[in-house]
mmCIF file with all atom_site columns, C-alpha atoms in Angstrom:
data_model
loop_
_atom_site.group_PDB
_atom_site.id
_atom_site.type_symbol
_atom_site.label_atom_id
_atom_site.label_alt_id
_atom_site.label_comp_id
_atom_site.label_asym_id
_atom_site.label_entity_id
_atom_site.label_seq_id
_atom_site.pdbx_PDB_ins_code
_atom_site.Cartn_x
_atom_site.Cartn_y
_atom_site.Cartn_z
_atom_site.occupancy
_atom_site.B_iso_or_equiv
_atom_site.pdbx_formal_charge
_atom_site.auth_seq_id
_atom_site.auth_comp_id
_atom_site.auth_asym_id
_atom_site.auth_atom_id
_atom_site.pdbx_PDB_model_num
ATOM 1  C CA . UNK I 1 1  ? 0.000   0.000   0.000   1.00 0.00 ? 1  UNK I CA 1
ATOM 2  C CA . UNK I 1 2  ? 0.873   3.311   -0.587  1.00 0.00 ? 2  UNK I CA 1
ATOM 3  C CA . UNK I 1 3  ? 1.201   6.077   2.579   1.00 0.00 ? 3  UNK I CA 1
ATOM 4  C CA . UNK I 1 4  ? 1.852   9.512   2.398   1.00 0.00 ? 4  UNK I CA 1
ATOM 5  C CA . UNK I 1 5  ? 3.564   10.806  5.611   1.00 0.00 ? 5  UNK I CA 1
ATOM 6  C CA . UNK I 1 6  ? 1.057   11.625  8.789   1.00 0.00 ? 6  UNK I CA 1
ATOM 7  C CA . UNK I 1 7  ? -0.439  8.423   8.197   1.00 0.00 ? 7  UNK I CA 1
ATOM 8  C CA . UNK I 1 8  ? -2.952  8.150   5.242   1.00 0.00 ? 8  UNK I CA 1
ATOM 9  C CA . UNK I 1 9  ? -3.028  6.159   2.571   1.00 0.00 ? 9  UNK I CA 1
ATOM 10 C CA . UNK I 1 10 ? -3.563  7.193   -1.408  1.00 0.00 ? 10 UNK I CA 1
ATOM 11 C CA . UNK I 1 11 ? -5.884  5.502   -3.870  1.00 0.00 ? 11 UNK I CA 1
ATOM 12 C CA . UNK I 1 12 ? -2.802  2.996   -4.972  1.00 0.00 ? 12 UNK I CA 1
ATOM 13 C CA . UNK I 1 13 ? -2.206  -0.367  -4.403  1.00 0.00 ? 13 UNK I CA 1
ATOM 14 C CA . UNK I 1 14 ? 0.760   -2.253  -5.888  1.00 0.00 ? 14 UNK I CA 1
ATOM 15 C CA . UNK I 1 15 ? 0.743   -5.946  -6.224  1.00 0.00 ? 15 UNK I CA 1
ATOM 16 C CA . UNK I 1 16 ? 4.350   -6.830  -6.640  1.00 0.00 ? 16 UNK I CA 1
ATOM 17 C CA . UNK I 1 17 ? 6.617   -10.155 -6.735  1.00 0.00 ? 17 UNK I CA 1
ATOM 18 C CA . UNK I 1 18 ? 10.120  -8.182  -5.881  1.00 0.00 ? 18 UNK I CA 1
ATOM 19 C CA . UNK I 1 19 ? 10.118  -5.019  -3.389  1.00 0.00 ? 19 UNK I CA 1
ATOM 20 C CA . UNK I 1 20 ? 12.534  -3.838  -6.593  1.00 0.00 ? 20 UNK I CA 1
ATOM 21 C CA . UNK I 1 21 ? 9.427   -4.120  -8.882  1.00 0.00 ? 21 UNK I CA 1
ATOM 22 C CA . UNK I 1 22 ? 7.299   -1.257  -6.974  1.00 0.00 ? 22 UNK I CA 1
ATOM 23 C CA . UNK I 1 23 ? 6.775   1.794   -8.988  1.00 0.00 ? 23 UNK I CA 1
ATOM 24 C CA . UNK I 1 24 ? 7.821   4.906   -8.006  1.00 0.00 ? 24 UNK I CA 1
ATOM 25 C CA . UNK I 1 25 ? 5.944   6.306   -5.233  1.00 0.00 ? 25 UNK I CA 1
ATOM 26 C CA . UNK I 1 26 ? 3.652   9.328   -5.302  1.00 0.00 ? 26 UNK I CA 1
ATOM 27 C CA . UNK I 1 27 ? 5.496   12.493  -3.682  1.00 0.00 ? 27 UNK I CA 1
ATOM 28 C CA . UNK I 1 28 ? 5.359   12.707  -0.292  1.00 0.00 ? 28 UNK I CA 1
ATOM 29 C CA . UNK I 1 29 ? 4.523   9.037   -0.199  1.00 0.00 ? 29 UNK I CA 1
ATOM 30 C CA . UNK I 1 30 ? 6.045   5.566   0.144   1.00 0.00 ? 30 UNK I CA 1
ATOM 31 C CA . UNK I 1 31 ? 5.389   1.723   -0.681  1.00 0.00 ? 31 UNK I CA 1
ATOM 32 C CA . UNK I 1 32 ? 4.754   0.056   2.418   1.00 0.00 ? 32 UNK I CA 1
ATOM 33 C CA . UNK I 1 33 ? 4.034   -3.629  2.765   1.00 0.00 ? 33 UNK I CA 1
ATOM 34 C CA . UNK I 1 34 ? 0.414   -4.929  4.480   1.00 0.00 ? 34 UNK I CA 1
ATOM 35 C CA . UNK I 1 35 ? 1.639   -7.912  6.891   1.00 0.00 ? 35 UNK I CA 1
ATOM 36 C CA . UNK I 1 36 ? -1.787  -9.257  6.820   1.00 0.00 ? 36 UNK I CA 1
ATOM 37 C CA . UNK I 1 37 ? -2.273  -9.574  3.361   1.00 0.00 ? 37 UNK I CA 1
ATOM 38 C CA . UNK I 1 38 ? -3.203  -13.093 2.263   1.00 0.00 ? 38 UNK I CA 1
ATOM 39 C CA . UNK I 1 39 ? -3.676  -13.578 -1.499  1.00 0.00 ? 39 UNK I CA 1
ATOM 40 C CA . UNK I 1 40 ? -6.120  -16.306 -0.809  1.00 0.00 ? 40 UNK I CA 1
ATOM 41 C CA . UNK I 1 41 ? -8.031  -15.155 1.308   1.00 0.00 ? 41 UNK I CA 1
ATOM 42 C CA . UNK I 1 42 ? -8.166  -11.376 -1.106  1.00 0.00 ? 42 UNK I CA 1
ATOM 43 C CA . UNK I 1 43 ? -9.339  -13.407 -4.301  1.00 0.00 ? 43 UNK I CA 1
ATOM 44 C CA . UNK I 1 44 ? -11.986 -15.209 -2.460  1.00 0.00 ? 44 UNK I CA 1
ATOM 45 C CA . UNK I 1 45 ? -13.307 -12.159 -1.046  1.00 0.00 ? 45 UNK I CA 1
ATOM 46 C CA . UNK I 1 46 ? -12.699 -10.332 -4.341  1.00 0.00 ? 46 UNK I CA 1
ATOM 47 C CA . UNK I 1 47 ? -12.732 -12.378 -7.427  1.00 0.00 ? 47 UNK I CA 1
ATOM 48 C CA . UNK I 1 48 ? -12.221 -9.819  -9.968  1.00 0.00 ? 48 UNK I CA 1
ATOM 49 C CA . UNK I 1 49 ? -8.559  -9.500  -8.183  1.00 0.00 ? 49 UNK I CA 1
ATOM 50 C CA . UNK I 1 50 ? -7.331  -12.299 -10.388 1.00 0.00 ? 50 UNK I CA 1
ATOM 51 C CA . UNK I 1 51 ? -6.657  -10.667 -13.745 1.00 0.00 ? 51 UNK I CA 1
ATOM 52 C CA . UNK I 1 52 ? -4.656  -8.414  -11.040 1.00 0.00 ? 52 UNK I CA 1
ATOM 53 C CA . UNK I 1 53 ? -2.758  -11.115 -10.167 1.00 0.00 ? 53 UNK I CA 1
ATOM 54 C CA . UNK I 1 54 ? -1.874  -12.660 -13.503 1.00 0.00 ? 54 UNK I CA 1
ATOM 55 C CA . UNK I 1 55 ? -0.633  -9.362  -14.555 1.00 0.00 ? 55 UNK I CA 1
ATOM 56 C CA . UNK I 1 56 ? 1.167   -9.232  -11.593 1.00 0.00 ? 56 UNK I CA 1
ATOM 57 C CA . UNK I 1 57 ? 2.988   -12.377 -12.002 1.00 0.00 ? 57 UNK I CA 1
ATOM 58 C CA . UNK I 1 58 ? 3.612   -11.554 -15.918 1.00 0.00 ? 58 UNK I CA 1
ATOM 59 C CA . UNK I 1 59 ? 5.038   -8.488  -15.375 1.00 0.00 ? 59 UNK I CA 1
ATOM 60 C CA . UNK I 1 60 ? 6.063   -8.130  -12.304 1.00 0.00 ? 60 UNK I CA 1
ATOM 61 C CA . UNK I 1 61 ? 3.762   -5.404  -11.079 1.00 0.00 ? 61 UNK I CA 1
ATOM 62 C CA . UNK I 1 62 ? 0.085   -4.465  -11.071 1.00 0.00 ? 62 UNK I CA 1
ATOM 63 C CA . UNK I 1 63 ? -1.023  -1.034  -9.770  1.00 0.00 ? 63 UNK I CA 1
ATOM 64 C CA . UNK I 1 64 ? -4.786  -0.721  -8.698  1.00 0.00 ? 64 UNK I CA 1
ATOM 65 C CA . UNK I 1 65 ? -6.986  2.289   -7.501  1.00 0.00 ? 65 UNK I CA 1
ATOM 66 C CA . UNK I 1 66 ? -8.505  1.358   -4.749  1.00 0.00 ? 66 UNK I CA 1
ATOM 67 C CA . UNK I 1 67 ? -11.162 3.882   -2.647  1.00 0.00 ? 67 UNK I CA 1
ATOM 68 C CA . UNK I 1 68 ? -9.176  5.547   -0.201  1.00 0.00 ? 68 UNK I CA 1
ATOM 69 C CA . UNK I 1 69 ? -9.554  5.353   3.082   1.00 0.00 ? 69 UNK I CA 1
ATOM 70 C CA . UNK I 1 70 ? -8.160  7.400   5.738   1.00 0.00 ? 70 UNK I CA 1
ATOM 71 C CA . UNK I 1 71 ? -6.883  6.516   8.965   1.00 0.00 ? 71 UNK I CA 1
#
């Protein structure tokens, strides 16, 4: 997930294979990496994440917009 300092998060999400394969951050922001992410458990509760996930694994990286939520 992507933070910007003070503690919010932006809109991005980066699925990634290597931490070398995250995109440049956002100014003021910085990739940081959700412990309690479980792909299993994120494609069963979201389905469409898949195609995310194959492109992902072909490429490398997949960026999504996600709804922002603040913290």
């Amino acid at each position: 997930m992507e933070w910007l300092n003070r503690g919010r998060r932006t809109d991005r999400v980066a699925y990634v294979l290597d931490e070398w394969d995250l995109p440049v951050p956002l100014p003021g922001a910085e990739w940081a990496r959700d412990s309690k992410f479980n792909a299993v458990e994120e494609l069963q509760a979201n389905p469409a994440l898949e195609d995310t996930f194959r492109d992902a694994i072909a490429k490398g990286v997949a960026v999504v917009t996600v709804k922002s939520t603040t913290i």
